[in-house]
Amino acid sequence: MISTVMANLVLGRQNGPVLDTTVSIAAKLDAGVVGLAACRPIQTVCHDYAVPAALFDEDRKEIARHIEAGELEFRHAVARLKGRTEWRAHTTVLPLAEYLSRQARNADLVVVSTEPGDGQCDQTRRPDLCDFVMSVGRPVLLVPTGAAIDGLDRVVVAWKDTREARRAIVDALPILKAATNTTVVEFADDGEVPEARSGIAEVAAWLGHHGVKADARVMLSRGANASQLDGIARELEADLIVAGAYGYTRQGQWLLGGVTTQLLAGDRCAIVSH
């Protein structure tokens, strides 16, 4: 059950797609909405020179302006909802991914924005998306710039018999129940197709037990699964992709799988869980 949807607003920019998607999901699921904005104040390292106090003063004023604008944008977006709404805005010295992960403790689904090719971002205003997805412990709905979910007619589930995929499909179950068409897709090597068909049939049957009628497809893997998944989503005109988020750390940095990387930088809405 999804009873609270949290929308992360990036201060200093327009957040229309994230807010539109959040409101659409909340209206369909009769869920409450929390709008959350966080930023880090400017930080400098002083050596042999002084940093003008006016620099910090202007940063504080800019943060205050952005918080006020963000709240107005949020209040306007959620005005048509009948359920509970809440606005939160904070400054913090913590990395934003860590801070937002802590705030997500009272949410069932977190909605965040992505930008294609957004390898570098202003981390005083935006969380490191990779760190956030892999540490938040909640399903994350990724909304690309210029995209938003207006309906839930068609959903594609990227299935793989792993912990991450099993968690993702459970996390997304309320969304799948609200969808009109659900297709579960698995990519398999030539010798693994019969086993994959047997497994994915059980997944479709499990969804059926929860009131979700799903089609099951096993596709022969032909190299980059990320490209194949994108092709199927386009063929089916999917509104949303559901997938596990895969990655591991090396020297404190997350290294992601190909499909996860594609979803974090792609142009299609997706729910991912790690």
PDB file of N, CA and C in Angstrom, residues 135-223:
ATOM      1  N   SER A 135      20.689   3.958  -1.540  1.00  0.00           N
ATOM      2  CA  SER A 135      20.736   3.998  -0.078  1.00  0.00           C
ATOM      3  C   SER A 135      19.407   4.315   0.583  1.00  0.00           C
ATOM      4  N   VAL A 136      18.409   4.780  -0.170  1.00  0.00           N
ATOM      5  CA  VAL A 136      17.192   5.294   0.455  1.00  0.00           C
ATOM      6  C   VAL A 136      16.337   4.203   1.080  1.00  0.00           C
ATOM      7  N   GLY A 137      16.356   2.991   0.552  1.00  0.00           N
ATOM      8  CA  GLY A 137      15.541   1.927   1.120  1.00  0.00           C
ATOM      9  C   GLY A 137      14.062   2.074   0.838  1.00  0.00           C
ATOM     10  N   ARG A 138      13.726   2.849  -0.169  1.00  0.00           N
ATOM     11  CA  ARG A 138      12.355   3.047  -0.609  1.00  0.00           C
ATOM     12  C   ARG A 138      12.319   2.987  -2.139  1.00  0.00           C
ATOM     13  N   PRO A 139      11.194   2.613  -2.734  1.00  0.00           N
ATOM     14  CA  PRO A 139      11.111   2.705  -4.193  1.00  0.00           C
ATOM     15  C   PRO A 139      11.198   4.161  -4.622  1.00  0.00           C
ATOM     16  N   VAL A 140      11.911   4.396  -5.717  1.00  0.00           N
ATOM     17  CA  VAL A 140      12.124   5.749  -6.222  1.00  0.00           C
ATOM     18  C   VAL A 140      11.520   5.853  -7.615  1.00  0.00           C
ATOM     19  N   LEU A 141      10.654   6.826  -7.798  1.00  0.00           N
ATOM     20  CA  LEU A 141      10.058   7.091  -9.107  1.00  0.00           C
ATOM     21  C   LEU A 141      10.863   8.185  -9.786  1.00  0.00           C
ATOM     22  N   LEU A 142      11.547   7.822 -10.868  1.00  0.00           N
ATOM     23  CA  LEU A 142      12.403   8.736 -11.617  1.00  0.00           C
ATOM     24  C   LEU A 142      11.582   9.436 -12.690  1.00  0.00           C
ATOM     25  N   VAL A 143      11.641  10.753 -12.704  1.00  0.00           N
ATOM     26  CA  VAL A 143      10.873  11.540 -13.672  1.00  0.00           C
ATOM     27  C   VAL A 143      11.835  12.410 -14.470  1.00  0.00           C
ATOM     28  N   PRO A 144      12.050  12.107 -15.748  1.00  0.00           N
ATOM     29  CA  PRO A 144      12.955  12.914 -16.571  1.00  0.00           C
ATOM     30  C   PRO A 144      12.399  14.311 -16.821  1.00  0.00           C
ATOM     31  N   THR A 145      13.299  15.225 -17.129  1.00  0.00           N
ATOM     32  CA  THR A 145      12.883  16.569 -17.505  1.00  0.00           C
ATOM     33  C   THR A 145      11.999  16.499 -18.746  1.00  0.00           C
ATOM     34  N   GLY A 146      10.866  17.151 -18.686  1.00  0.00           N
ATOM     35  CA  GLY A 146       9.963  17.170 -19.835  1.00  0.00           C
ATOM     36  C   GLY A 146       9.028  15.991 -19.904  1.00  0.00           C
ATOM     37  N   ALA A 147       9.079  15.095 -18.901  1.00  0.00           N
ATOM     38  CA  ALA A 147       8.183  13.931 -18.890  1.00  0.00           C
ATOM     39  C   ALA A 147       7.408  13.921 -17.586  1.00  0.00           C
ATOM     40  N   ALA A 148       6.217  13.386 -17.642  1.00  0.00           N
ATOM     41  CA  ALA A 148       5.400  13.237 -16.440  1.00  0.00           C
ATOM     42  C   ALA A 148       4.379  12.141 -16.695  1.00  0.00           C
ATOM     43  N   ILE A 149       3.945  11.489 -15.626  1.00  0.00           N
ATOM     44  CA  ILE A 149       2.924  10.452 -15.743  1.00  0.00           C
ATOM     45  C   ILE A 149       1.558  11.099 -15.593  1.00  0.00           C
ATOM     46  N   ASP A 150       0.795  11.053 -16.656  1.00  0.00           N
ATOM     47  CA  ASP A 150      -0.575  11.560 -16.583  1.00  0.00           C
ATOM     48  C   ASP A 150      -1.542  10.405 -16.329  1.00  0.00           C
ATOM     49  N   GLY A 151      -1.226   9.265 -16.928  1.00  0.00           N
ATOM     50  CA  GLY A 151      -2.042   8.078 -16.715  1.00  0.00           C
ATOM     51  C   GLY A 151      -1.143   6.892 -16.434  1.00  0.00           C
ATOM     52  N   LEU A 152      -1.746   5.763 -16.116  1.00  0.00           N
ATOM     53  CA  LEU A 152      -0.991   4.537 -15.872  1.00  0.00           C
ATOM     54  C   LEU A 152      -1.541   3.435 -16.759  1.00  0.00           C
ATOM     55  N   ASP A 153      -1.643   3.732 -18.030  1.00  0.00           N
ATOM     56  CA  ASP A 153      -2.241   2.769 -18.937  1.00  0.00           C
ATOM     57  C   ASP A 153      -1.339   1.567 -19.193  1.00  0.00           C
ATOM     58  N   ARG A 154      -0.040   1.809 -19.369  1.00  0.00           N
ATOM     59  CA  ARG A 154       0.862   0.729 -19.778  1.00  0.00           C
ATOM     60  C   ARG A 154       2.138   0.758 -18.935  1.00  0.00           C
ATOM     61  N   VAL A 155       2.428  -0.364 -18.286  1.00  0.00           N
ATOM     62  CA  VAL A 155       3.623  -0.500 -17.449  1.00  0.00           C
ATOM     63  C   VAL A 155       4.416  -1.712 -17.910  1.00  0.00           C
ATOM     64  N   VAL A 156       5.724  -1.555 -18.003  1.00  0.00           N
ATOM     65  CA  VAL A 156       6.628  -2.658 -18.327  1.00  0.00           C
ATOM     66  C   VAL A 156       7.461  -2.973 -17.090  1.00  0.00           C
ATOM     67  N   VAL A 157       7.466  -4.238 -16.687  1.00  0.00           N
ATOM     68  CA  VAL A 157       8.293  -4.694 -15.574  1.00  0.00           C
ATOM     69  C   VAL A 157       9.508  -5.410 -16.147  1.00  0.00           C
ATOM     70  N   ALA A 158      10.699  -4.901 -15.840  1.00  0.00           N
ATOM     71  CA  ALA A 158      11.942  -5.540 -16.278  1.00  0.00           C
ATOM     72  C   ALA A 158      12.297  -6.614 -15.252  1.00  0.00           C
ATOM     73  N   TRP A 159      11.988  -7.858 -15.585  1.00  0.00           N
ATOM     74  CA  TRP A 159      12.154  -8.944 -14.621  1.00  0.00           C
ATOM     75  C   TRP A 159      13.509  -9.616 -14.761  1.00  0.00           C
ATOM     76  N   LYS A 160      14.070  -9.959 -13.616  1.00  0.00           N
ATOM     77  CA  LYS A 160      15.279 -10.761 -13.518  1.00  0.00           C
ATOM     78  C   LYS A 160      15.161 -11.467 -12.178  1.00  0.00           C
ATOM     79  N   ASP A 161      15.473 -12.737 -12.122  1.00  0.00           N
ATOM     80  CA  ASP A 161      15.226 -13.491 -10.895  1.00  0.00           C
ATOM     81  C   ASP A 161      16.290 -13.168  -9.853  1.00  0.00           C
ATOM     82  N   THR A 162      16.216 -11.947  -9.320  1.00  0.00           N
ATOM     83  CA  THR A 162      17.174 -11.445  -8.343  1.00  0.00           C
ATOM     84  C   THR A 162      16.428 -10.764  -7.205  1.00  0.00           C
ATOM     85  N   ARG A 163      17.145 -10.532  -6.126  1.00  0.00           N
ATOM     86  CA  ARG A 163      16.558  -9.839  -4.980  1.00  0.00           C
ATOM     87  C   ARG A 163      16.022  -8.471  -5.382  1.00  0.00           C
ATOM     88  N   GLU A 164      16.799  -7.735  -6.178  1.00  0.00           N
ATOM     89  CA  GLU A 164      16.407  -6.375  -6.545  1.00  0.00           C
ATOM     90  C   GLU A 164      15.103  -6.354  -7.341  1.00  0.00           C
ATOM     91  N   ALA A 165      14.970  -7.265  -8.295  1.00  0.00           N
ATOM     92  CA  ALA A 165      13.748  -7.303  -9.109  1.00  0.00           C
ATOM     93  C   ALA A 165      12.555  -7.770  -8.288  1.00  0.00           C
ATOM     94  N   ARG A 166      12.793  -8.743  -7.406  1.00  0.00           N
ATOM     95  CA  ARG A 166      11.694  -9.211  -6.558  1.00  0.00           C
ATOM     96  C   ARG A 166      11.196  -8.091  -5.647  1.00  0.00           C
ATOM     97  N   ARG A 167      12.125  -7.304  -5.132  1.00  0.00           N
ATOM     98  CA  ARG A 167      11.717  -6.188  -4.285  1.00  0.00           C
ATOM     99  C   ARG A 167      10.988  -5.122  -5.100  1.00  0.00           C
ATOM    100  N   ALA A 168      11.496  -4.834  -6.290  1.00  0.00           N
ATOM    101  CA  ALA A 168      10.897  -3.779  -7.115  1.00  0.00           C
ATOM    102  C   ALA A 168       9.448  -4.096  -7.462  1.00  0.00           C
ATOM    103  N   ILE A 169       9.166  -5.345  -7.814  1.00  0.00           N
ATOM    104  CA  ILE A 169       7.802  -5.682  -8.240  1.00  0.00           C
ATOM    105  C   ILE A 169       6.833  -5.642  -7.058  1.00  0.00           C
ATOM    106  N   VAL A 170       7.324  -5.987  -5.866  1.00  0.00           N
ATOM    107  CA  VAL A 170       6.480  -5.867  -4.672  1.00  0.00           C
ATOM    108  C   VAL A 170       6.244  -4.397  -4.337  1.00  0.00           C
ATOM    109  N   ASP A 171       7.318  -3.589  -4.384  1.00  0.00           N
ATOM    110  CA  ASP A 171       7.184  -2.160  -4.089  1.00  0.00           C
ATOM    111  C   ASP A 171       6.202  -1.473  -5.038  1.00  0.00           C
ATOM    112  N   ALA A 172       6.202  -1.918  -6.288  1.00  0.00           N
ATOM    113  CA  ALA A 172       5.369  -1.270  -7.309  1.00  0.00           C
ATOM    114  C   ALA A 172       3.971  -1.863  -7.405  1.00  0.00           C
ATOM    115  N   LEU A 173       3.644  -2.842  -6.579  1.00  0.00           N
ATOM    116  CA  LEU A 173       2.363  -3.538  -6.707  1.00  0.00           C
ATOM    117  C   LEU A 173       1.154  -2.594  -6.686  1.00  0.00           C
ATOM    118  N   PRO A 174       1.100  -1.593  -5.806  1.00  0.00           N
ATOM    119  CA  PRO A 174      -0.055  -0.677  -5.858  1.00  0.00           C
ATOM    120  C   PRO A 174      -0.163   0.062  -7.189  1.00  0.00           C
ATOM    121  N   ILE A 175       0.987   0.392  -7.789  1.00  0.00           N
ATOM    122  CA  ILE A 175       0.984   1.050  -9.099  1.00  0.00           C
ATOM    123  C   ILE A 175       0.482   0.083 -10.164  1.00  0.00           C
ATOM    124  N   LEU A 176       0.940  -1.159 -10.103  1.00  0.00           N
ATOM    125  CA  LEU A 176       0.533  -2.158 -11.094  1.00  0.00           C
ATOM    126  C   LEU A 176      -0.968  -2.437 -11.003  1.00  0.00           C
ATOM    127  N   LYS A 177      -1.509  -2.415  -9.800  1.00  0.00           N
ATOM    128  CA  LYS A 177      -2.951  -2.626  -9.642  1.00  0.00           C
ATOM    129  C   LYS A 177      -3.753  -1.509 -10.297  1.00  0.00           C
ATOM    130  N   ALA A 178      -3.175  -0.304 -10.310  1.00  0.00           N
ATOM    131  CA  ALA A 178      -3.869   0.842 -10.909  1.00  0.00           C
ATOM    132  C   ALA A 178      -3.671   0.923 -12.414  1.00  0.00           C
ATOM    133  N   ALA A 179      -2.709   0.161 -12.946  1.00  0.00           N
ATOM    134  CA  ALA A 179      -2.413   0.219 -14.380  1.00  0.00           C
ATOM    135  C   ALA A 179      -3.449  -0.556 -15.184  1.00  0.00           C
ATOM    136  N   THR A 180      -3.575  -0.176 -16.440  1.00  0.00           N
ATOM    137  CA  THR A 180      -4.493  -0.875 -17.342  1.00  0.00           C
ATOM    138  C   THR A 180      -3.842  -2.111 -17.946  1.00  0.00           C
ATOM    139  N   ASN A 181      -2.587  -1.974 -18.376  1.00  0.00           N
ATOM    140  CA  ASN A 181      -1.858  -3.082 -19.003  1.00  0.00           C
ATOM    141  C   ASN A 181      -0.477  -3.209 -18.370  1.00  0.00           C
ATOM    142  N   THR A 182      -0.133  -4.422 -17.982  1.00  0.00           N
ATOM    143  CA  THR A 182       1.188  -4.701 -17.415  1.00  0.00           C
ATOM    144  C   THR A 182       1.851  -5.805 -18.223  1.00  0.00           C
ATOM    145  N   THR A 183       3.090  -5.566 -18.618  1.00  0.00           N
ATOM    146  CA  THR A 183       3.872  -6.570 -19.346  1.00  0.00           C
ATOM    147  C   THR A 183       5.154  -6.842 -18.579  1.00  0.00           C
ATOM    148  N   VAL A 184       5.398  -8.108 -18.267  1.00  0.00           N
ATOM    149  CA  VAL A 184       6.624  -8.509 -17.581  1.00  0.00           C
ATOM    150  C   VAL A 184       7.581  -9.061 -18.624  1.00  0.00           C
ATOM    151  N   VAL A 185       8.791  -8.510 -18.665  1.00  0.00           N
ATOM    152  CA  VAL A 185       9.764  -8.862 -19.698  1.00  0.00           C
ATOM    153  C   VAL A 185      11.042  -9.373 -19.043  1.00  0.00           C
ATOM    154  N   GLU A 186      11.578 -10.464 -19.570  1.00  0.00           N
ATOM    155  CA  GLU A 186      12.878 -10.963 -19.125  1.00  0.00           C
ATOM    156  C   GLU A 186      13.745 -11.227 -20.347  1.00  0.00           C
ATOM    157  N   PHE A 187      15.026 -10.894 -20.231  1.00  0.00           N
ATOM    158  CA  PHE A 187      15.997 -11.173 -21.284  1.00  0.00           C
ATOM    159  C   PHE A 187      16.815 -12.392 -20.876  1.00  0.00           C
ATOM    160  N   ALA A 188      16.957 -13.333 -21.795  1.00  0.00           N
ATOM    161  CA  ALA A 188      17.650 -14.578 -21.474  1.00  0.00           C
ATOM    162  C   ALA A 188      18.558 -14.981 -22.622  1.00  0.00           C
ATOM    163  N   ASP A 189      19.672 -15.612 -22.254  1.00  0.00           N
ATOM    164  CA  ASP A 189      20.547 -16.182 -23.277  1.00  0.00           C
ATOM    165  C   ASP A 189      19.875 -17.402 -23.896  1.00  0.00           C
ATOM    166  N   ASP A 190      20.394 -17.835 -25.025  1.00  0.00           N
ATOM    167  CA  ASP A 190      19.747 -18.885 -25.817  1.00  0.00           C
ATOM    168  C   ASP A 190      19.430 -20.129 -24.987  1.00  0.00           C
ATOM    169  N   GLY A 191      20.399 -20.587 -24.194  1.00  0.00           N
ATOM    170  CA  GLY A 191      20.189 -21.813 -23.434  1.00  0.00           C
ATOM    171  C   GLY A 191      19.335 -21.645 -22.193  1.00  0.00           C
ATOM    172  N   GLU A 192      19.005 -20.417 -21.836  1.00  0.00           N
ATOM    173  CA  GLU A 192      18.251 -20.160 -20.607  1.00  0.00           C
ATOM    174  C   GLU A 192      16.778 -19.830 -20.861  1.00  0.00           C
ATOM    175  N   VAL A 193      16.375 -19.825 -22.117  1.00  0.00           N
ATOM    176  CA  VAL A 193      15.010 -19.400 -22.449  1.00  0.00           C
ATOM    177  C   VAL A 193      13.942 -20.289 -21.809  1.00  0.00           C
ATOM    178  N   PRO A 194      14.040 -21.632 -21.878  1.00  0.00           N
ATOM    179  CA  PRO A 194      12.982 -22.458 -21.265  1.00  0.00           C
ATOM    180  C   PRO A 194      12.823 -22.194 -19.765  1.00  0.00           C
ATOM    181  N   GLU A 195      13.937 -22.098 -19.051  1.00  0.00           N
ATOM    182  CA  GLU A 195      13.864 -21.824 -17.612  1.00  0.00           C
ATOM    183  C   GLU A 195      13.262 -20.443 -17.350  1.00  0.00           C
ATOM    184  N   ALA A 196      13.652 -19.471 -18.170  1.00  0.00           N
ATOM    185  CA  ALA A 196      13.118 -18.116 -18.008  1.00  0.00           C
ATOM    186  C   ALA A 196      11.612 -18.092 -18.237  1.00  0.00           C
ATOM    187  N   ARG A 197      11.143 -18.828 -19.227  1.00  0.00           N
ATOM    188  CA  ARG A 197       9.703 -18.866 -19.500  1.00  0.00           C
ATOM    189  C   ARG A 197       8.934 -19.454 -18.324  1.00  0.00           C
ATOM    190  N   SER A 198       9.494 -20.494 -17.733  1.00  0.00           N
ATOM    191  CA  SER A 198       8.836 -21.108 -16.582  1.00  0.00           C
ATOM    192  C   SER A 198       8.775 -20.135 -15.408  1.00  0.00           C
ATOM    193  N   GLY A 199       9.899 -19.454 -15.163  1.00  0.00           N
ATOM    194  CA  GLY A 199       9.951 -18.523 -14.037  1.00  0.00           C
ATOM    195  C   GLY A 199       9.048 -17.319 -14.219  1.00  0.00           C
ATOM    196  N   ILE A 200       9.051 -16.754 -15.418  1.00  0.00           N
ATOM    197  CA  ILE A 200       8.261 -15.540 -15.643  1.00  0.00           C
ATOM    198  C   ILE A 200       6.763 -15.847 -15.654  1.00  0.00           C
ATOM    199  N   ALA A 201       6.411 -17.092 -16.017  1.00  0.00           N
ATOM    200  CA  ALA A 201       5.001 -17.492 -15.938  1.00  0.00           C
ATOM    201  C   ALA A 201       4.534 -17.492 -14.483  1.00  0.00           C
ATOM    202  N   GLU A 202       5.419 -17.895 -13.573  1.00  0.00           N
ATOM    203  CA  GLU A 202       5.072 -17.869 -12.155  1.00  0.00           C
ATOM    204  C   GLU A 202       4.921 -16.437 -11.654  1.00  0.00           C
ATOM    205  N   VAL A 203       5.763 -15.538 -12.164  1.00  0.00           N
ATOM    206  CA  VAL A 203       5.654 -14.126 -11.781  1.00  0.00           C
ATOM    207  C   VAL A 203       4.308 -13.564 -12.229  1.00  0.00           C
ATOM    208  N   ALA A 204       3.924 -13.865 -13.465  1.00  0.00           N
ATOM    209  CA  ALA A 204       2.635 -13.392 -13.977  1.00  0.00           C
ATOM    210  C   ALA A 204       1.479 -13.979 -13.166  1.00  0.00           C
ATOM    211  N   ALA A 205       1.615 -15.252 -12.780  1.00  0.00           N
ATOM    212  CA  ALA A 205       0.568 -15.877 -11.965  1.00  0.00           C
ATOM    213  C   ALA A 205       0.487 -15.220 -10.592  1.00  0.00           C
ATOM    214  N   TRP A 206       1.641 -14.908 -10.002  1.00  0.00           N
ATOM    215  CA  TRP A 206       1.664 -14.224  -8.701  1.00  0.00           C
ATOM    216  C   TRP A 206       0.980 -12.862  -8.795  1.00  0.00           C
ATOM    217  N   LEU A 207       1.256 -12.136  -9.864  1.00  0.00           N
ATOM    218  CA  LEU A 207       0.578 -10.854 -10.060  1.00  0.00           C
ATOM    219  C   LEU A 207      -0.933 -11.046 -10.170  1.00  0.00           C
ATOM    220  N   GLY A 208      -1.330 -12.117 -10.862  1.00  0.00           N
ATOM    221  CA  GLY A 208      -2.752 -12.404 -10.990  1.00  0.00           C
ATOM    222  C   GLY A 208      -3.425 -12.635  -9.651  1.00  0.00           C
ATOM    223  N   HIS A 209      -2.700 -13.248  -8.713  1.00  0.00           N
ATOM    224  CA  HIS A 209      -3.257 -13.468  -7.377  1.00  0.00           C
ATOM    225  C   HIS A 209      -3.538 -12.145  -6.667  1.00  0.00           C
ATOM    226  N   HIS A 210      -2.846 -11.100  -7.109  1.00  0.00           N
ATOM    227  CA  HIS A 210      -3.036  -9.768  -6.517  1.00  0.00           C
ATOM    228  C   HIS A 210      -3.927  -8.878  -7.379  1.00  0.00           C
ATOM    229  N   GLY A 211      -4.594  -9.476  -8.335  1.00  0.00           N
ATOM    230  CA  GLY A 211      -5.526  -8.713  -9.151  1.00  0.00           C
ATOM    231  C   GLY A 211      -4.901  -7.973 -10.307  1.00  0.00           C
ATOM    232  N   VAL A 212      -3.666  -8.335 -10.658  1.00  0.00           N
ATOM    233  CA  VAL A 212      -2.977  -7.682 -11.781  1.00  0.00           C
ATOM    234  C   VAL A 212      -2.889  -8.670 -12.934  1.00  0.00           C
ATOM    235  N   LYS A 213      -3.549  -8.378 -14.029  1.00  0.00           N
ATOM    236  CA  LYS A 213      -3.449  -9.214 -15.218  1.00  0.00           C
ATOM    237  C   LYS A 213      -2.222  -8.781 -16.012  1.00  0.00           C
ATOM    238  N   ALA A 214      -1.272  -9.687 -16.172  1.00  0.00           N
ATOM    239  CA  ALA A 214      -0.003  -9.328 -16.802  1.00  0.00           C
ATOM    240  C   ALA A 214       0.333 -10.280 -17.935  1.00  0.00           C
ATOM    241  N   ASP A 215       0.849  -9.719 -19.018  1.00  0.00           N
ATOM    242  CA  ASP A 215       1.427 -10.517 -20.089  1.00  0.00           C
ATOM    243  C   ASP A 215       2.884 -10.793 -19.745  1.00  0.00           C
ATOM    244  N   ALA A 216       3.385 -11.950 -20.171  1.00  0.00           N
ATOM    245  CA  ALA A 216       4.771 -12.321 -19.893  1.00  0.00           C
ATOM    246  C   ALA A 216       5.510 -12.537 -21.204  1.00  0.00           C
ATOM    247  N   ARG A 217       6.700 -11.952 -21.300  1.00  0.00           N
ATOM    248  CA  ARG A 217       7.524 -12.104 -22.498  1.00  0.00           C
ATOM    249  C   ARG A 217       8.949 -12.463 -22.099  1.00  0.00           C
ATOM    250  N   VAL A 218       9.499 -13.452 -22.772  1.00  0.00           N
ATOM    251  CA  VAL A 218      10.927 -13.745 -22.656  1.00  0.00           C
ATOM    252  C   VAL A 218      11.577 -13.381 -23.976  1.00  0.00           C
ATOM    253  N   MET A 219      12.554 -12.507 -23.913  1.00  0.00           N
ATOM    254  CA  MET A 219      13.240 -12.020 -25.106  1.00  0.00           C
ATOM    255  C   MET A 219      14.658 -12.562 -25.133  1.00  0.00           C
ATOM    256  N   LEU A 220      15.099 -12.996 -26.303  1.00  0.00           N
ATOM    257  CA  LEU A 220      16.468 -13.460 -26.460  1.00  0.00           C
ATOM    258  C   LEU A 220      17.413 -12.276 -26.303  1.00  0.00           C
ATOM    259  N   SER A 221      18.342 -12.412 -25.380  1.00  0.00           N
ATOM    260  CA  SER A 221      19.282 -11.323 -25.113  1.00  0.00           C
ATOM    261  C   SER A 221      20.218 -11.139 -26.299  1.00  0.00           C
ATOM    262  N   ARG A 222      20.311  -9.918 -26.759  1.00  0.00           N
ATOM    263  CA  ARG A 222      21.156  -9.616 -27.919  1.00  0.00           C
ATOM    264  C   ARG A 222      22.100  -8.462 -27.595  1.00  0.00           C
ATOM    265  N   GLY A 223      22.892  -8.653 -26.566  1.00  0.00           N
ATOM    266  CA  GLY A 223      23.870  -7.617 -26.220  1.00  0.00           C
ATOM    267  C   GLY A 223      23.375  -6.741 -25.093  1.00  0.00           C
TER     268      GLY A 223
END
